[in-house]
């Protein structure tokens, strides 16, 4: 399937992606590289990186007629997403936080970059393998480094945990999708059929779409029988008008 440039613009506007004529022209140059006057679905689906990426693409003032310029545009969109995407912004914040720890180590403690980086990362990992030296007389960490390390770890440790959690989710996301599709494609057993036909949403002996959806959620461990019964009771209350 294909869309003309005018149809493509209408689709973008319906999805709250409003571009100026010049910006839309740049988008068409990218998604219509052969200048055929249409946007092909296969090419669009292969290169589309969300509305935010499309806006970044529209604001890149380069021509997309060579692999080099296309690579530059892709790099620009990746960097731009760090500032415009809520999902990617956490990586930018974490990177700046670590960079702050490295900078402090270099300029305040006079460490080399490698030692400062080791401090910045190990402190957030709660390893603490590199630390500022204590006062040779009192054997106590001076106030300045102690305050910095306390604040750096107080906010940096949870920041690192959140960042690694999001990154881990990205790594396993494709695997989880494949696992879900495999579970959905698995044929129903006789016990599952009898359970779905008698114990879920419908009252007859057939399995309706609602029964099938609930059963699949249970097979994947996303819905327990207790939660289902609670949802069912809530629906019955609302349906009877007792809440209104």
Backbone as CSV, one residue per row, in Angstrom:
resi,resn,N_x,N_y,N_z,CA_x,CA_y,CA_z,C_x,C_y,C_z
1,UNK,0.814,-1.199,0.000,0.000,0.000,0.000,0.858,1.264,0.000
2,UNK,0.347,2.293,-0.628,1.076,3.551,-0.734,0.141,4.706,-0.406
3,UNK,0.740,5.841,-0.046,0.005,7.072,0.187,0.644,8.184,-0.626
4,UNK,-0.183,9.023,-1.219,0.362,10.211,-1.859,0.870,11.146,-0.771
5,UNK,1.637,12.150,-1.173,2.165,13.082,-0.181,1.038,13.804,0.554
6,UNK,-0.008,14.167,-0.155,-1.134,14.851,0.486,-1.831,13.927,1.488
7,UNK,-2.028,12.666,1.106,-2.648,11.709,2.025,-1.758,11.473,3.241
8,UNK,-0.465,11.417,2.993,0.497,11.221,4.080,0.439,12.380,5.074
9,UNK,0.295,13.595,4.568,0.210,14.777,5.437,-1.057,14.737,6.287
10,UNK,-2.166,14.291,5.688,-3.424,14.191,6.434,-3.282,13.185,7.574
11,UNK,-2.624,12.053,7.296,-2.420,11.031,8.328,-1.580,11.586,9.479
12,UNK,-0.536,12.332,9.149,0.310,12.913,10.190,-0.467,13.893,11.049
13,UNK,-1.278,14.724,10.422,-2.050,15.715,11.177,-3.091,15.057,12.062
14,UNK,-3.665,13.942,11.607,-4.633,13.227,12.437,-3.974,12.635,13.670
15,UNK,-2.665,12.425,13.602,-1.917,11.900,14.741,-1.167,13.010,15.481
16,UNK,-1.690,14.254,15.341,-1.151,15.421,16.054,0.304,15.697,15.728
17,UNK,0.687,15.416,14.509,2.040,15.716,14.041,1.924,16.811,12.985
18,UNK,1.980,18.056,13.416,1.770,19.196,12.532,3.123,19.770,12.113
19,UNK,3.353,19.837,10.820,4.622,20.305,10.269,4.382,21.470,9.323
20,UNK,5.380,22.340,9.234,5.317,23.403,8.231,5.547,22.795,6.847
21,UNK,5.290,23.565,5.808,5.475,23.050,4.445,6.922,22.643,4.207
22,UNK,7.854,23.434,4.739,9.269,23.118,4.535,9.654,21.851,5.297
23,UNK,9.144,21.702,6.511,9.443,20.507,7.303,8.827,19.265,6.668
24,UNK,7.596,19.399,6.168,6.948,18.264,5.519,7.697,17.860,4.252
25,UNK,8.256,18.838,3.567,9.033,18.540,2.359,10.251,17.693,2.700
26,UNK,10.914,18.002,3.819,12.086,17.219,4.227,11.678,15.791,4.595
27,UNK,10.517,15.651,5.259,10.031,14.323,5.611,9.761,13.503,4.352
28,UNK,9.152,14.113,3.365,8.861,13.414,2.109,10.142,13.036,1.377
29,UNK,11.167,13.891,1.465,12.445,13.568,0.837,13.040,12.301,1.444
30,UNK,12.794,12.116,2.734,13.332,10.933,3.412,12.509,9.685,3.111
31,UNK,11.179,9.785,3.226,10.322,8.615,3.060,9.952,8.337,1.607
32,UNK,10.327,9.223,0.718,10.129,9.005,-0.724,11.459,9.238,-1.428
33,UNK,12.475,8.373,-1.169,13.833,8.627,-1.672,13.937,8.615,-3.187
34,UNK,13.035,7.902,-3.865,13.100,7.832,-5.333,12.247,8.898,-6.008
35,UNK,11.669,9.801,-5.204,10.852,10.899,-5.717,9.745,10.395,-6.640
36,UNK,8.992,9.401,-6.135,7.889,8.826,-6.898,6.559,9.526,-6.613
37,UNK,6.554,10.419,-5.643,5.326,11.115,-5.294,4.439,10.356,-4.339
38,UNK,4.936,9.226,-3.807,4.163,8.415,-2.862,5.081,7.936,-1.743
39,UNK,4.467,7.583,-0.621,5.181,6.993,0.511,4.751,5.535,0.600
40,UNK,5.703,4.631,0.448,5.389,3.204,0.489,5.401,2.716,1.929
41,UNK,4.411,1.885,2.251,4.254,1.418,3.631,5.481,0.639,4.103
42,UNK,6.022,-0.242,3.258,7.140,-1.078,3.670,8.343,-0.217,4.064
43,UNK,8.624,0.794,3.253,9.773,1.666,3.530,9.503,2.505,4.781
44,UNK,8.271,2.995,4.898,7.907,3.814,6.052,8.004,3.008,7.347
45,UNK,7.468,1.792,7.342,7.484,0.958,8.540,8.911,0.588,8.949
46,UNK,9.779,0.450,7.966,11.164,0.068,8.246,11.946,1.207,8.895
47,UNK,11.617,2.458,8.554,12.412,3.596,8.996,11.707,4.483,10.019
48,UNK,10.424,4.246,10.272,9.689,5.119,11.185,10.146,4.897,12.614
49,UNK,10.426,5.970,13.343,10.910,5.889,14.717,10.058,6.746,15.648
50,UNK,8.756,6.772,15.404,7.856,7.528,16.262,7.700,8.961,15.804
51,UNK,6.643,9.610,16.298,6.369,10.989,15.886,7.477,11.938,16.312
52,UNK,8.083,11.689,17.472,9.166,12.555,17.922,10.376,12.449,16.997
53,UNK,10.666,11.223,16.556,11.749,11.052,15.597,11.432,11.694,14.267
54,UNK,10.160,11.664,13.889,9.758,12.276,12.623,9.899,13.791,12.693
55,UNK,9.544,14.379,13.835,9.700,15.829,13.999,11.176,16.208,13.948
56,UNK,12.021,15.408,14.613,13.461,15.665,14.559,13.975,15.556,13.138
57,UNK,13.459,14.582,12.405,13.823,14.420,11.000,13.426,15.648,10.192
58,UNK,12.237,16.191,10.466,11.750,17.351,9.721,12.601,18.578,9.971
59,UNK,13.235,18.650,11.125,14.014,19.832,11.483,15.483,19.705,11.132
60,UNK,15.855,18.587,10.518,17.230,18.382,10.074,17.380,18.965,8.668
61,UNK,18.176,19.976,8.541,18.280,20.696,7.269,19.337,20.085,6.354
62,UNK,19.152,18.825,5.976,20.059,18.186,5.030,19.247,17.417,4.013
63,UNK,19.852,17.092,2.891,19.213,16.289,1.854,19.482,14.822,2.133
64,UNK,18.520,13.975,1.762,18.629,12.556,2.086,18.881,11.727,0.827
65,UNK,19.815,12.164,0.009,20.040,11.473,-1.252,21.306,10.631,-1.238
66,UNK,21.883,10.356,-0.075,23.075,9.513,-0.004,23.081,8.776,1.322
67,UNK,23.760,7.618,1.382,23.825,6.869,2.645,24.475,7.673,3.770
68,UNK,25.443,8.535,3.427,26.134,9.312,4.456,25.174,10.283,5.127
69,UNK,24.425,11.013,4.319,23.493,11.981,4.898,22.371,11.280,5.656
70,UNK,21.968,10.116,5.206,20.951,9.360,5.940,21.488,8.919,7.296
71,UNK,22.756,8.513,7.349,23.361,8.111,8.618,23.474,9.303,9.564
72,UNK,23.827,10.470,9.006,23.909,11.678,9.826,22.540,12.023,10.395
73,UNK,21.512,11.898,9.556,20.152,12.198,10.011,19.721,11.244,11.117
74,UNK,20.078,9.965,10.972,19.708,8.994,11.999,20.408,9.298,13.312
75,UNK,21.707,9.675,13.229,22.444,10.031,14.433,21.830,11.263,15.090
76,UNK,21.429,12.233,14.270,20.794,13.436,14.798,19.499,13.090,15.535
77,UNK,18.707,12.181,14.978,17.441,11.800,15.610,17.685,11.077,16.932
78,UNK,18.732,10.240,16.971,19.037,9.540,18.212,19.427,10.521,19.314
79,UNK,20.281,11.501,18.954,20.696,12.497,19.937,19.512,13.369,20.335
80,UNK,18.703,13.740,19.352,17.544,14.580,19.631,16.566,13.882,20.568
81,UNK,16.414,12.567,20.407,15.486,11.815,21.249,15.898,11.835,22.719
82,UNK,17.206,12.011,22.969,17.656,12.086,24.351,17.074,13.298,25.064
83,UNK,16.777,14.346,24.288,16.266,15.574,24.884,14.746,15.678,24.785
84,UNK,14.141,15.004,23.822,12.702,15.175,23.589,11.864,13.992,24.051
85,UNK,12.456,12.807,24.164,11.697,11.620,24.537,11.776,11.387,26.044
86,UNK,10.613,11.269,26.689,10.592,10.990,28.125,11.246,9.652,28.439
87,UNK,11.104,8.691,27.526,11.663,7.366,27.765,13.188,7.390,27.720
88,UNK,13.771,8.171,26.780,15.222,8.182,26.622,15.906,9.218,27.508
89,UNK,15.138,10.176,28.038,15.756,11.260,28.807,16.469,10.743,30.049
90,UNK,16.020,9.629,30.607,16.649,9.089,31.800,18.102,8.703,31.528
91,UNK,18.399,8.232,30.294,19.776,7.878,29.946,20.658,9.116,29.902
92,UNK,20.114,10.212,29.377,20.862,11.465,29.329,21.149,11.961,30.738
93,UNK,20.145,11.927,31.611,20.328,12.398,32.987,21.373,11.553,33.707
94,UNK,21.291,10.228,33.517,22.265,9.349,34.170,23.673,9.619,33.645
95,UNK,23.793,9.804,32.337,25.104,10.097,31.757,25.689,11.391,32.296
96,UNK,24.846,12.421,32.428,25.315,13.697,32.975,25.701,13.552,34.451
97,UNK,24.950,12.716,35.193,25.272,12.512,36.605,26.633,11.841,36.768
98,UNK,26.880,10.818,35.960,28.185,10.150,36.011,29.289,11.111,35.576
99,UNK,29.013,11.899,34.528,30.004,12.875,34.070,30.320,13.882,35.168
100,UNK,29.300,14.258,35.971,29.547,15.160,37.093,30.471,14.538,38.124
101,UNK,30.279,13.234,38.393,31.164,12.546,39.328,32.592,12.457,38.808
102,UNK,32.739,12.211,37.523,34.074,12.141,36.911,34.750,13.508,36.977
103,UNK,34.000,14.561,36.637,34.556,15.916,36.660,35.010,16.301,38.066
104,UNK,34.210,15.971,39.073,34.592,16.267,40.451,35.869,15.529,40.831
105,UNK,35.970,14.267,40.429,37.168,13.497,40.752,38.425,14.058,40.117
106,UNK,38.282,14.548,38.883,39.455,15.076,38.172,39.896,16.410,38.753
107,UNK,38.950,17.322,38.969,39.320,18.683,39.363,39.426,18.880,40.876
108,UNK,38.659,18.092,41.654,38.717,18.265,43.105,39.728,17.329,43.753
109,UNK,39.778,16.087,43.294,40.686,15.104,43.895,41.963,14.893,43.092
110,UNK,42.015,15.516,41.923,43.206,15.428,41.056,43.512,13.991,40.628
111,UNK,42.442,13.221,40.430,42.601,11.878,39.894,42.723,11.949,38.381
112,UNK,43.256,10.890,37.797,43.205,10.783,36.340,41.788,10.376,35.935
113,UNK,41.494,10.446,34.645,40.131,10.205,34.168,39.667,8.789,34.488
114,UNK,40.551,7.825,34.370,40.177,6.434,34.626,39.801,6.241,36.095
115,UNK,40.612,6.775,37.000,40.310,6.647,38.430,39.016,7.374,38.780
116,UNK,38.824,8.564,38.200,37.606,9.328,38.468,36.376,8.595,37.945
117,UNK,36.501,7.963,36.787,35.380,7.195,36.233,35.083,5.986,37.109
118,UNK,36.142,5.363,37.599,35.963,4.213,38.494,35.221,4.630,39.756
119,UNK,35.571,5.796,40.295,34.855,6.309,41.470,33.394,6.585,41.144
120,UNK,33.154,7.275,40.018,31.792,7.689,39.674,30.866,6.500,39.499
121,UNK,31.359,5.420,38.903,30.521,4.247,38.652,30.428,3.357,39.879
122,UNK,31.561,3.097,40.544,31.550,2.181,41.687,30.769,2.762,42.861
123,UNK,30.768,4.079,43.012,29.992,4.686,44.092,28.499,4.474,43.866
124,UNK,28.047,4.614,42.623,26.630,4.415,42.321,26.249,2.941,42.372
125,UNK,27.226,2.071,42.140,26.966,0.629,42.226,27.083,0.119,43.664
126,UNK,27.288,1.043,44.597,27.432,0.768,46.041,28.668,-0.074,46.354
127,UNK,29.600,-0.127,45.396,30.843,-0.851,45.657,31.829,0.004,46.432
128,UNK,31.892,1.294,46.071,32.777,2.206,46.775,34.235,1.804,46.712
129,UNK,34.677,1.300,45.551,36.042,0.787,45.441,37.082,1.890,45.369
130,UNK,36.666,3.090,44.988,37.554,4.248,44.973,36.909,5.348,45.794
131,UNK,37.670,5.947,46.716,37.097,6.961,47.594,38.117,8.064,47.832
132,UNK,37.648,9.258,48.180,38.578,10.346,48.516,39.401,9.987,49.744
133,UNK,40.615,10.482,49.857,41.463,10.157,51.021,40.964,10.870,52.280
134,UNK,41.172,10.239,53.417,40.791,10.837,54.693,41.873,11.812,55.141
135,UNK,41.539,12.645,56.083,42.519,13.582,56.645,43.601,12.782,57.381
136,UNK,44.886,13.047,57.079,45.957,12.235,57.703,46.047,12.402,59.211
137,UNK,45.525,13.502,59.740,45.616,13.753,61.182,44.400,13.186,61.908
138,UNK,43.212,13.583,61.463,41.980,13.158,62.150,41.483,11.792,61.694
139,UNK,42.006,11.325,60.564,41.559,10.053,59.984,40.069,10.073,59.629
140,UNK,39.546,11.281,59.371,38.145,11.468,59.017,38.075,12.101,57.634
141,UNK,37.085,11.719,56.881,36.895,12.290,55.556,36.552,13.769,55.699
142,UNK,37.247,14.665,54.993,36.946,16.094,55.081,35.496,16.398,54.711
143,UNK,34.993,17.522,55.216,33.576,17.858,55.050,33.186,17.994,53.587
144,UNK,34.010,18.665,52.791,33.662,18.895,51.386,33.451,17.599,50.610
145,UNK,34.458,16.728,50.562,34.261,15.446,49.865,33.158,14.592,50.474
146,UNK,32.984,14.657,51.804,31.941,13.847,52.445,30.554,14.298,51.985
147,UNK,30.339,15.623,51.922,29.037,16.139,51.490,28.792,15.785,50.030
148,UNK,29.830,15.952,49.191,29.643,15.632,47.772,29.308,14.160,47.583
149,UNK,30.062,13.292,48.223,29.823,11.851,48.065,28.435,11.460,48.578
150,UNK,28.012,12.084,49.682,26.690,11.780,50.226,25.579,12.164,49.267
151,UNK,25.652,13.391,48.729,24.625,13.849,47.787,24.697,13.055,46.484
152,UNK,25.917,12.798,46.030,26.108,12.062,44.771,25.492,10.666,44.854
153,UNK,25.694,9.991,45.972,25.146,8.640,46.121,23.659,8.661,46.466
154,UNK,23.229,9.656,47.240,21.837,9.721,47.665,20.892,9.769,46.472
155,UNK,21.236,10.585,45.483,20.385,10.699,44.299,20.859,9.791,43.161
156,UNK,22.151,9.505,43.113,22.690,8.744,41.991,22.387,7.263,42.037
157,UNK,22.338,6.674,43.239,22.076,5.234,43.342,20.676,4.883,42.842
158,UNK,19.611,5.553,43.294,18.286,5.247,42.714,18.205,5.586,41.228
159,UNK,18.920,6.643,40.798,18.928,6.980,39.376,19.543,5.854,38.555
160,UNK,20.623,5.275,39.040,21.263,4.168,38.344,20.357,2.946,38.324
161,UNK,19.656,2.687,39.433,18.755,1.538,39.487,17.635,1.664,38.469
162,UNK,17.056,2.865,38.369,15.979,3.085,37.403,16.499,2.951,35.977
163,UNK,17.674,3.522,35.722,18.243,3.469,34.374,18.542,2.041,33.947
164,UNK,19.160,1.268,34.838,19.472,-0.126,34.504,18.204,-0.952,34.347
165,UNK,17.177,-0.635,35.141,15.911,-1.345,34.995,15.278,-1.110,33.641
166,UNK,15.282,0.139,33.188,14.729,0.455,31.864,15.558,-0.184,30.765
167,UNK,16.874,-0.162,30.921,17.748,-0.758,29.906,17.546,-2.262,29.839
168,UNK,17.381,-2.902,30.992,17.133,-4.350,31.013,15.813,-4.669,30.320
169,UNK,14.810,-3.825,30.521,13.524,-4.055,29.863,13.661,-3.988,28.353
170,UNK,14.487,-3.055,27.872,14.716,-2.953,26.432,15.368,-4.226,25.907
171,UNK,16.326,-4.773,26.679,17.048,-5.967,26.234,16.142,-7.188,26.132
172,UNK,15.181,-7.315,27.056,14.361,-8.523,27.094,13.006,-8.327,26.422
173,UNK,12.733,-7.110,25.933,11.400,-6.830,25.398,11.051,-7.739,24.227
174,UNK,11.969,-7.874,23.276,11.698,-8.723,22.107,11.486,-10.171,22.528
175,UNK,12.295,-10.643,23.483,12.149,-12.020,23.962,10.785,-12.226,24.619
176,UNK,10.351,-11.237,25.405,9.057,-11.350,26.074,7.909,-11.365,25.073
177,UNK,8.034,-10.566,24.018,6.994,-10.554,22.984,6.911,-11.912,22.302
178,UNK,8.079,-12.495,21.998,8.090,-13.816,21.361,7.481,-14.875,22.290
179,UNK,7.781,-14.781,23.582,7.218,-15.722,24.538,5.696,-15.593,24.622
180,UNK,5.210,-14.360,24.599,3.767,-14.140,24.646,3.086,-14.682,23.399
181,UNK,3.691,-14.430,22.227,3.104,-14.931,20.987,3.100,-16.456,20.965
182,UNK,4.180,-17.056,21.483,4.232,-18.525,21.531,3.149,-19.071,22.456
183,UNK,2.921,-18.389,23.584,1.887,-18.845,24.516,0.497,-18.692,23.912
184,UNK,0.286,-17.600,23.183,-1.012,-17.374,22.553,-1.282,-18.415,21.466
185,UNK,-0.214,-18.783,20.737,-0.370,-19.731,19.634,-0.517,-21.173,20.098
186,UNK,-0.218,-21.421,21.357,-0.303,-22.791,21.866,-1.761,-23.251,21.893
187,UNK,-2.067,-24.424,21.345,-3.458,-24.911,21.322,-4.027,-25.075,22.727
188,UNK,-5.321,-24.891,22.835,-6.000,-25.069,24.113,-6.088,-26.551,24.472
189,UNK,-5.880,-26.839,25.732,-6.090,-28.202,26.198,-7.584,-28.394,26.483
190,UNK,-7.974,-29.631,26.669,-9.385,-29.915,26.971,-9.798,-29.253,28.290
191,UNK,-8.892,-29.291,29.266,-9.208,-28.689,30.560,-9.387,-27.178,30.428
192,UNK,-8.525,-26.532,29.629,-8.650,-25.093,29.433,-9.948,-24.746,28.708
193,UNK,-10.317,-25.578,27.735,-11.569,-25.323,27.004,-12.770,-25.415,27.944
194,UNK,-12.813,-26.448,28.752,-13.935,-26.604,29.675,-13.967,-25.471,30.707
195,UNK,-12.793,-25.074,31.165,-12.707,-23.983,32.135,-13.211,-22.681,31.533
196,UNK,-12.768,-22.369,30.298,-13.166,-21.120,29.659,-14.639,-21.103,29.291
197,UNK,-15.187,-22.258,28.948,-16.580,-22.298,28.507,-17.580,-22.264,29.657
198,UNK,-17.121,-22.554,30.876,-18.068,-22.649,31.990,-17.787,-21.673,33.131
199,UNK,-16.557,-21.174,33.219,-16.191,-20.444,34.430,-15.820,-18.984,34.204
200,UNK,-15.852,-18.496,32.972,-15.381,-17.138,32.729,-16.541,-16.181,32.468
201,UNK,-16.545,-15.507,31.322,-17.479,-14.403,31.117,-18.878,-14.843,30.676
202,UNK,-18.960,-15.751,29.743,-20.253,-16.122,29.165,-20.943,-17.191,30.009
203,UNK,-22.216,-17.367,29.748,-23.011,-18.335,30.518,-23.355,-19.585,29.721
204,UNK,-23.134,-19.565,28.398,-23.407,-20.763,27.606,-22.152,-21.624,27.537
205,UNK,-22.212,-22.684,26.755,-21.091,-23.632,26.693,-20.055,-23.272,25.644
206,UNK,-20.259,-22.175,24.904,-19.312,-21.767,23.868,-18.274,-20.815,24.449
207,UNK,-17.125,-20.733,23.773,-16.084,-19.785,24.168,-16.212,-18.545,23.298
208,UNK,-16.536,-17.432,23.914,-16.654,-16.172,23.210,-15.327,-15.419,23.277
209,UNK,-15.261,-14.301,22.547,-14.018,-13.535,22.506,-13.590,-13.096,23.902
210,UNK,-14.537,-12.647,24.711,-14.193,-12.216,26.073,-13.599,-13.369,26.882
211,UNK,-14.160,-14.565,26.734,-13.624,-15.738,27.433,-12.196,-16.030,26.981
212,UNK,-11.993,-15.949,25.679,-10.692,-16.291,25.119,-9.623,-15.304,25.575
213,UNK,-9.965,-14.013,25.618,-8.998,-12.996,26.047,-8.618,-13.210,27.512
214,UNK,-9.620,-13.433,28.357,-9.347,-13.661,29.773,-8.489,-14.914,29.963
215,UNK,-8.792,-15.961,29.227,-8.020,-17.197,29.338,-6.563,-16.978,28.944
216,UNK,-6.330,-16.237,27.863,-4.964,-15.983,27.427,-4.197,-15.162,28.462
217,UNK,-4.850,-14.191,29.082,-4.197,-13.419,30.135,-3.827,-14.304,31.312
218,UNK,-4.694,-15.259,31.642,-4.395,-16.175,32.737,-3.266,-17.120,32.369
219,UNK,-3.233,-17.574,31.131,-2.171,-18.497,30.695,-0.804,-17.832,30.780
220,UNK,-0.754,-16.505,30.596,0.504,-15.772,30.638,0.826,-15.240,32.028
221,UNK,-0.029,-15.555,32.987,0.221,-15.117,34.353,-0.042,-13.651,34.600
222,UNK,-0.792,-13.001,33.722,-1.072,-11.580,33.867,-2.383,-11.307,34.587
223,UNK,-3.144,-12.339,34.839,-4.425,-12.176,35.518,-4.695,-13.414,36.366
224,UNK,-4.967,-13.192,37.639,-5.296,-14.307,38.527,-6.801,-14.484,38.582
225,UNK,-7.221,-15.642,39.079,-8.651,-15.896,39.200,-9.282,-14.949,40.212
226,UNK,-8.542,-14.615,41.263,-9.068,-13.694,42.267,-9.305,-12.306,41.674
227,UNK,-8.338,-11.825,40.873,-8.497,-10.515,40.239,-9.652,-10.529,39.248
228,UNK,-9.769,-11.631,38.512,-10.871,-11.736,37.552,-12.226,-11.694,38.261
229,UNK,-12.353,-12.416,39.355,-13.618,-12.429,40.097,-13.939,-11.046,40.636
230,UNK,-12.920,-10.322,41.074,-13.148,-8.959,41.585,-13.614,-8.040,40.462
231,UNK,-12.951,-8.129,39.301,-13.361,-7.317,38.149,-14.789,-7.654,37.739
232,UNK,-15.100,-8.933,37.757,-16.440,-9.377,37.371,-17.498,-8.823,38.326
233,UNK,-17.205,-8.832,39.621,-18.160,-8.284,40.597,-18.325,-6.785,40.418
234,UNK,-17.222,-6.084,40.159,-17.303,-4.645,39.931,-18.161,-4.328,38.711
235,UNK,-17.986,-5.106,37.669,-18.796,-4.894,36.464,-20.277,-5.130,36.754
236,UNK,-20.578,-6.171,37.503,-21.977,-6.479,37.814,-22.621,-5.351,38.620
237,UNK,-21.864,-4.760,39.537,-22.383,-3.633,40.317,-22.673,-2.446,39.417
238,UNK,-21.700,-2.127,38.532,-21.891,-1.001,37.619,-23.039,-1.269,36.654
239,UNK,-23.102,-2.498,36.131,-24.130,-2.844,35.152,-25.526,-2.799,35.755
240,UNK,-25.638,-3.073,37.066,-26.947,-3.055,37.712,-27.403,-1.649,38.060
241,UNK,-26.496,-0.676,37.921,-26.844,0.698,38.207,-26.739,1.072,39.662
242,UNK,-26.204,0.197,40.504,-26.152,0.464,41.942,-25.123,1.542,42.281
243,UNK,-24.136,1.753,41.383,-23.140,2.774,41.634,-23.655,4.166,41.276
244,UNK,-24.720,4.237,40.537,-25.188,5.526,40.010,-26.492,5.914,40.675
